[in-house]
Tab-separated table of C-alpha atoms in Angstrom:
chain	number	residue	atom	x	y	z
A	1	MET	CA	0.000	0.000	0.000
A	2	GLY	CA	3.003	2.267	-0.102
A	3	VAL	CA	4.720	4.445	2.453
A	4	GLN	CA	2.419	6.061	5.005
A	5	ARG	CA	3.545	9.409	6.407
A	6	LEU	CA	2.522	10.156	9.992
A	7	LEU	CA	3.034	13.492	11.745
A	8	GLN	CA	3.515	13.653	15.523
A	9	VAL	CA	2.974	16.714	17.677
A	10	THR	CA	3.212	16.633	21.448
A	11	ASP	CA	3.159	18.576	24.714
A	12	THR	CA	1.329	21.635	23.468
A	13	HIS	CA	0.244	22.585	27.033
A	14	LEU	CA	-2.378	25.045	25.783
A	15	LEU	CA	-4.306	27.185	28.256
A	16	ALA	CA	-7.852	28.530	28.324
A	17	ASP	CA	-6.447	32.038	27.891
A	18	PRO	CA	-4.451	32.091	24.637
A	19	ALA	CA	-2.486	35.088	25.903
A	20	ALA	CA	-1.278	33.268	29.027
A	21	GLU	CA	2.282	31.995	29.382
A	22	HIS	CA	3.616	28.728	30.747
A	23	ALA	CA	7.238	28.275	31.873
A	24	GLY	CA	8.080	31.714	30.512
A	25	VAL	CA	6.880	31.180	26.957
A	26	SER	CA	3.739	31.781	24.975
A	27	VAL	CA	2.548	28.232	24.421
A	28	GLU	CA	-0.060	29.530	21.980
A	29	ALA	CA	2.510	31.317	19.820
A	30	ARG	CA	4.834	28.338	19.822
A	31	PHE	CA	2.004	25.984	18.894
A	32	GLN	CA	0.797	28.258	16.088
A	33	ALA	CA	4.347	28.494	14.719
A	34	THR	CA	4.597	24.701	14.783
A	35	LEU	CA	1.222	24.367	13.086
A	36	ALA	CA	2.394	26.684	10.316
A	37	ALA	CA	5.545	24.582	9.881
A	38	MET	CA	3.403	21.436	9.667
A	39	GLN	CA	1.139	22.769	6.915
A	40	PRO	CA	3.371	21.919	3.934
A	41	TRP	CA	4.160	18.516	5.426
A	42	ALA	CA	0.464	17.795	5.910
A	43	ALA	CA	-0.038	17.973	2.145
A	44	GLU	CA	2.099	14.824	1.786
A	45	ALA	CA	1.013	13.097	5.023
A	46	HIS	CA	-1.715	10.580	5.752
A	47	ALA	CA	-2.422	11.086	9.479
A	48	LEU	CA	-1.277	12.729	12.699
A	49	VAL	CA	-1.014	11.842	16.383
A	50	HIS	CA	-0.765	13.991	19.505
A	51	THR	CA	1.010	12.174	22.337
A	52	GLY	CA	-0.279	13.981	25.362
A	53	ASP	CA	-0.296	17.092	27.511
A	54	LEU	CA	-2.636	18.595	24.983
A	55	VAL	CA	-3.540	21.306	27.477
A	56	ASP	CA	-2.090	22.376	30.800
A	57	ASP	CA	-5.184	23.441	32.702
A	58	GLY	CA	-7.728	20.785	31.725
A	59	SER	CA	-10.002	23.420	30.227
A	60	VAL	CA	-12.597	22.581	27.594
A	61	ALA	CA	-11.823	25.899	25.880
A	62	ALA	CA	-8.197	24.942	25.346
A	63	TYR	CA	-9.141	21.481	24.043
A	64	GLN	CA	-11.636	23.008	21.626
A	65	ARG	CA	-9.081	25.526	20.330
A	66	LEU	CA	-6.501	22.768	19.874
A	67	ARG	CA	-8.910	20.529	18.016
A	68	ALA	CA	-9.992	23.309	15.663
A	69	ALA	CA	-6.366	24.209	14.935
A	70	LEU	CA	-5.241	20.627	14.304
A	71	GLU	CA	-8.176	19.994	11.998
A	72	THR	CA	-6.922	22.763	9.692
A	73	LEU	CA	-4.225	20.285	8.635
A	74	GLY	CA	-6.941	18.177	7.020
A	75	LEU	CA	-5.595	14.884	8.359
A	76	PRO	CA	-7.292	12.099	10.313
A	77	GLY	CA	-5.697	11.804	13.717
A	78	ARG	CA	-5.667	10.425	17.215
A	79	VAL	CA	-4.906	11.968	20.613
A	80	THR	CA	-3.988	10.399	23.937
A	81	PRO	CA	-3.681	12.099	27.335
A	82	GLY	CA	-0.600	13.069	29.294
A	83	ASN	CA	-0.248	13.782	32.985
A	84	HIS	CA	-1.491	17.378	32.624
A	85	ASP	CA	-4.644	16.392	30.771
A	86	GLU	CA	-8.171	16.014	32.088
A	87	ARG	CA	-9.264	12.707	30.603
A	88	ARG	CA	-13.018	13.312	30.567
A	89	ALA	CA	-12.825	16.790	29.050
A	90	MET	CA	-10.371	15.594	26.401
A	91	ALA	CA	-12.526	12.591	25.516
A	92	GLU	CA	-15.625	14.774	25.215
A	93	VAL	CA	-14.017	17.302	22.866
A	94	PHE	CA	-12.331	14.609	20.769
A	95	SER	CA	-15.297	12.218	20.741
A	96	ASP	CA	-15.858	12.354	16.983
A	97	GLY	CA	-14.778	14.082	13.805
A	98	LEU	CA	-11.494	14.060	11.922
A	99	ILE	CA	-9.303	13.802	15.038
A	100	THR	CA	-10.495	11.646	17.916
A	101	ALA	CA	-9.412	9.906	21.112
A	102	ALA	CA	-10.159	6.486	19.600
A	103	ARG	CA	-7.823	3.581	20.288
A	104	SER	CA	-6.354	2.869	16.870
A	105	LEU	CA	-5.878	4.176	13.355
A	106	ALA	CA	-5.302	2.053	10.255
A	107	LEU	CA	-2.555	3.294	7.920
A	108	GLY	CA	-1.972	0.973	4.982
A	109	ASP	CA	0.196	-1.907	6.167
A	110	TRP	CA	0.376	-0.282	9.615
A	111	CYS	CA	-1.884	0.196	12.599
A	112	VAL	CA	-1.223	2.985	15.102
A	113	VAL	CA	-2.420	2.055	18.599
A	114	MET	CA	-2.850	4.771	21.224
A	115	LEU	CA	-2.099	4.044	24.887
A	116	ASP	CA	-3.404	6.085	27.808
A	117	THR	CA	-0.695	6.311	30.508
A	118	LEU	CA	-2.352	9.040	32.582
A	119	SER	CA	-2.438	8.255	36.294
A	120	GLU	CA	-4.727	10.935	37.684
A	121	GLY	CA	-3.062	13.184	40.243
A	122	GLU	CA	0.388	11.775	39.483
A	123	VAL	CA	3.242	12.922	37.235
A	124	PRO	CA	4.657	9.460	36.353
A	125	GLY	CA	2.592	7.234	34.098
A	126	GLN	CA	0.899	3.883	34.505
A	127	LEU	CA	-0.713	1.335	32.227
A	128	THR	CA	-3.736	-0.058	34.042
A	129	ALA	CA	-5.018	-3.598	33.570
A	130	ASP	CA	-7.903	-2.181	31.539
A	131	GLU	CA	-5.531	-0.251	29.310
A	132	LEU	CA	-3.375	-3.321	28.729
A	133	ALA	CA	-6.524	-5.256	27.871
A	134	GLY	CA	-7.381	-2.516	25.388
A	135	LEU	CA	-3.967	-2.906	23.791
A	136	ASP	CA	-4.427	-6.666	23.572
A	137	ALA	CA	-7.838	-6.217	21.966
A	138	ALA	CA	-6.471	-3.735	19.428
A	139	LEU	CA	-3.624	-6.071	18.508
A	140	ALA	CA	-6.038	-8.969	18.119
A	141	ALA	CA	-8.438	-6.922	16.009
A	142	THR	CA	-5.952	-5.650	13.433
A	143	ASP	CA	-4.599	-7.606	10.512
A	144	ALA	CA	-1.942	-4.951	9.862
A	145	ARG	CA	1.530	-6.256	9.166
A	146	HIS	CA	3.146	-3.666	11.449
A	147	VAL	CA	2.125	-1.749	14.574
A	148	LEU	CA	3.258	1.573	16.006
A	149	LEU	CA	2.359	2.418	19.609
A	150	ALA	CA	1.777	6.028	20.667
A	151	LEU	CA	1.834	7.021	24.343
A	152	HIS	CA	2.812	9.902	26.590
A	153	HIS	CA	5.188	8.463	29.181
A	154	PRO	CA	8.425	6.828	27.970
A	155	PRO	CA	8.801	3.148	28.936
A	156	CYS	CA	12.581	3.436	28.442
A	157	PRO	CA	15.334	5.701	29.818
A	158	VAL	CA	15.926	8.819	27.730
A	159	GLY	CA	19.192	9.910	29.348
A	160	THR	CA	17.800	12.809	31.386
A	161	VAL	CA	17.924	11.756	35.020
A	162	TRP	CA	14.908	13.552	36.464
A	163	LEU	CA	12.752	12.641	33.454
A	164	ASP	CA	13.695	8.981	33.696
A	165	ALA	CA	12.329	8.990	37.252
A	166	ILE	CA	8.878	10.152	36.103
A	167	GLY	CA	8.388	8.046	32.984
A	168	LEU	CA	6.187	4.980	32.651
A	169	GLN	CA	6.227	3.077	35.941
A	170	GLU	CA	6.340	-0.739	35.953
A	171	PRO	CA	6.797	-1.110	32.178
A	172	ALA	CA	7.297	-4.898	32.340
A	173	ALA	CA	3.797	-5.719	31.075
A	174	LEU	CA	4.251	-3.467	28.045
A	175	ARG	CA	7.714	-4.861	27.387
A	176	ALA	CA	6.305	-8.389	27.440
A	177	ARG	CA	3.944	-7.443	24.647
A	178	LEU	CA	6.768	-5.923	22.617
A	179	LEU	CA	8.539	-9.256	22.814
A	180	GLU	CA	5.416	-11.349	22.167
A	181	ASP	CA	4.068	-9.494	19.136
A	182	GLY	CA	6.733	-9.080	16.491
A	183	ARG	CA	4.528	-6.686	14.538
A	184	ILE	CA	5.226	-3.879	17.023
A	185	ARG	CA	8.004	-1.955	15.315
A	186	GLY	CA	8.210	1.196	17.365
A	187	LEU	CA	6.822	3.632	19.907
A	188	VAL	CA	6.323	7.391	19.664
A	189	MET	CA	6.256	9.239	22.972
A	190	GLY	CA	5.629	12.604	24.587
A	191	HIS	CA	6.613	13.895	28.062
A	192	VAL	CA	10.302	14.304	27.154
A	193	HIS	CA	10.005	17.777	25.556
A	194	GLN	CA	13.125	17.006	23.485
A	195	ALA	CA	14.153	14.775	20.596
A	196	PHE	CA	15.166	11.208	21.422
A	197	ASP	CA	15.824	8.171	19.254
A	198	GLY	CA	16.503	4.914	21.076
A	199	ALA	CA	15.323	1.328	21.338
A	200	LEU	CA	13.542	-0.991	23.752
A	201	ASP	CA	13.362	-4.747	23.237
A	202	GLY	CA	14.069	-4.367	19.538
A	203	CYS	CA	11.488	-1.593	19.040
A	204	ARG	CA	12.444	1.912	18.091
A	205	CYS	CA	11.543	4.529	20.724
A	206	LEU	CA	11.062	8.092	19.519
A	207	ALA	CA	10.373	11.243	21.512
A	208	THR	CA	9.705	14.634	19.993
A	209	PRO	CA	10.344	18.245	21.024
A	210	ALA	CA	7.414	19.895	22.750
A	211	THR	CA	5.687	22.796	21.128
A	212	ALA	CA	5.719	24.250	24.669
A	213	ALA	CA	8.924	25.014	26.595
A	214	PRO	CA	11.690	22.464	25.865
A	215	PHE	CA	13.602	20.582	28.560
A	216	LEU	CA	17.389	20.515	28.662
A	217	ALA	CA	18.602	17.121	27.462
A	218	GLY	CA	20.866	15.273	29.877
A	219	ALA	CA	20.086	17.486	32.882
A	220	GLU	CA	20.261	15.876	36.335
A	221	THR	CA	17.472	18.091	37.692
A	222	PHE	CA	14.646	20.031	36.067
A	223	ALA	CA	16.042	22.516	33.569
A	224	LEU	CA	14.690	24.305	30.516
A	225	ASP	CA	16.362	24.790	27.154
A	226	ASP	CA	15.984	27.675	24.712
A	227	GLY	CA	15.276	25.615	21.601
A	228	PRO	CA	12.449	26.165	19.140
A	229	PRO	CA	9.260	24.081	19.035
A	230	GLY	CA	8.989	21.247	16.576
A	231	PHE	CA	7.199	18.168	15.314
A	232	ARG	CA	8.196	14.740	14.024
A	233	TRP	CA	7.440	13.064	10.716
A	234	LEU	CA	7.518	9.297	10.334
A	235	ASP	CA	7.521	7.449	7.035
A	236	LEU	CA	6.127	3.983	7.739
A	237	HIS	CA	7.285	1.562	5.062
A	238	PRO	CA	5.440	-1.608	3.972
A	239	ASP	CA	8.450	-3.711	5.024
A	240	GLY	CA	8.331	-2.401	8.617
A	241	ARG	CA	11.061	0.203	8.335
A	242	ILE	CA	10.592	3.586	9.993
A	243	GLU	CA	12.240	6.640	8.501
A	244	THR	CA	11.851	9.720	10.646
A	245	GLY	CA	13.079	13.207	11.382
A	246	VAL	CA	12.282	16.297	13.430
A	247	GLU	CA	11.354	19.639	11.913
A	248	PHE	CA	11.532	22.900	13.856
A	249	ALA	CA	9.404	26.017	13.661
A	250	THR	CA	10.979	29.428	13.283
A	251	PRO	CA	9.733	32.678	14.833
A	252	ASP	CA	8.740	35.792	12.956
A	253	GLU	CA	7.985	39.327	14.030
A	254	ASP	CA	4.266	38.666	14.245
A	255	ASN	CA	4.629	35.348	16.043
A	256	PRO	CA	7.394	35.437	18.680
A	257	LEU	CA	8.058	32.147	20.423
A	258	SER	CA	8.718	33.573	23.888
A	259	SER	CA	8.067	36.746	25.805
A	260	ALA	CA	10.660	39.504	25.846
A	261	SER	CA	11.190	38.867	29.563
A	262	SER	CA	11.818	35.153	29.188
A	263	SER	CA	15.341	33.821	29.611
A	264	LEU	CA	14.508	30.268	28.525
C-alpha cells in the first residue's frame, strides 16, 4: 500500500487564555508556529497523532481551540492524554470528527495504537489492567503487518535523570507485549520535551520536542532549554522500516516564540 507518512505533535500545554504563558513562553505562539511549519508537510502526510499534555489546565476551551487548529491540517488523527490532561474533558471534545481519542488508526500496512498512561493526580505514568486489555484487543483486532504504539510516558530511559524517574512506571507488562508481538516496530512518545531516538526490546523509541517550553537534554534536575518548538514526521514503510526526522518552527515578528522577559 506504499509508504504512510505520519506526523507527531506533542506537549502543546495550551491554556484557556491564549495570551497566558507557561514556563516563561507563549505556548499559543509556539504551537501556532509549529502548526504553520506542519502545513506543507500535511499535504504529503496521511495522518497525525498527539502524544499527550494537549492542554495544561484541563479546560474545555483549550481542548476546543486545539482541536480546531489541528483539523486545519486536514488529516485524520488520534490523541492520547498526558499527565497534565483532564481525561473526561479531552474525551468529550475529541469524541468524533477528523481527530479523535479512539484507540487505533489504520494506515496501509500499519496500525497505530494509542495508549493512555495518565495516572490521575500523578506525574509518572501507569498502564492499568484495563488499558493493557485494550492494547491486547487492538492487537487482536488488526490484521496490519506492522504496529506503532503512541503514548505519553516513555517506557525506556531517555538519558535525562529527572525525566527517567517520572516516565512509565512498571513497564514490564508493556515490554512483554513488545517481545510477544513481532509486529510492534516502534513507539512514539511525549513527556520528554526534546528529541530522542533509542530502542527498547528491539522496538524503536522516539520522543519529539514539545511545542511548549523544551527541557534541557541530559540534565540531572529540572532545567529548561531555549530551543524552538517542533514536530516529528515518520515514514512507515510496507516492510516495517521507519524513517523519521524532526522539523523545527521558526519565529517571525508577528509570532514570537517567547516573551521579551523570558530567559529560557
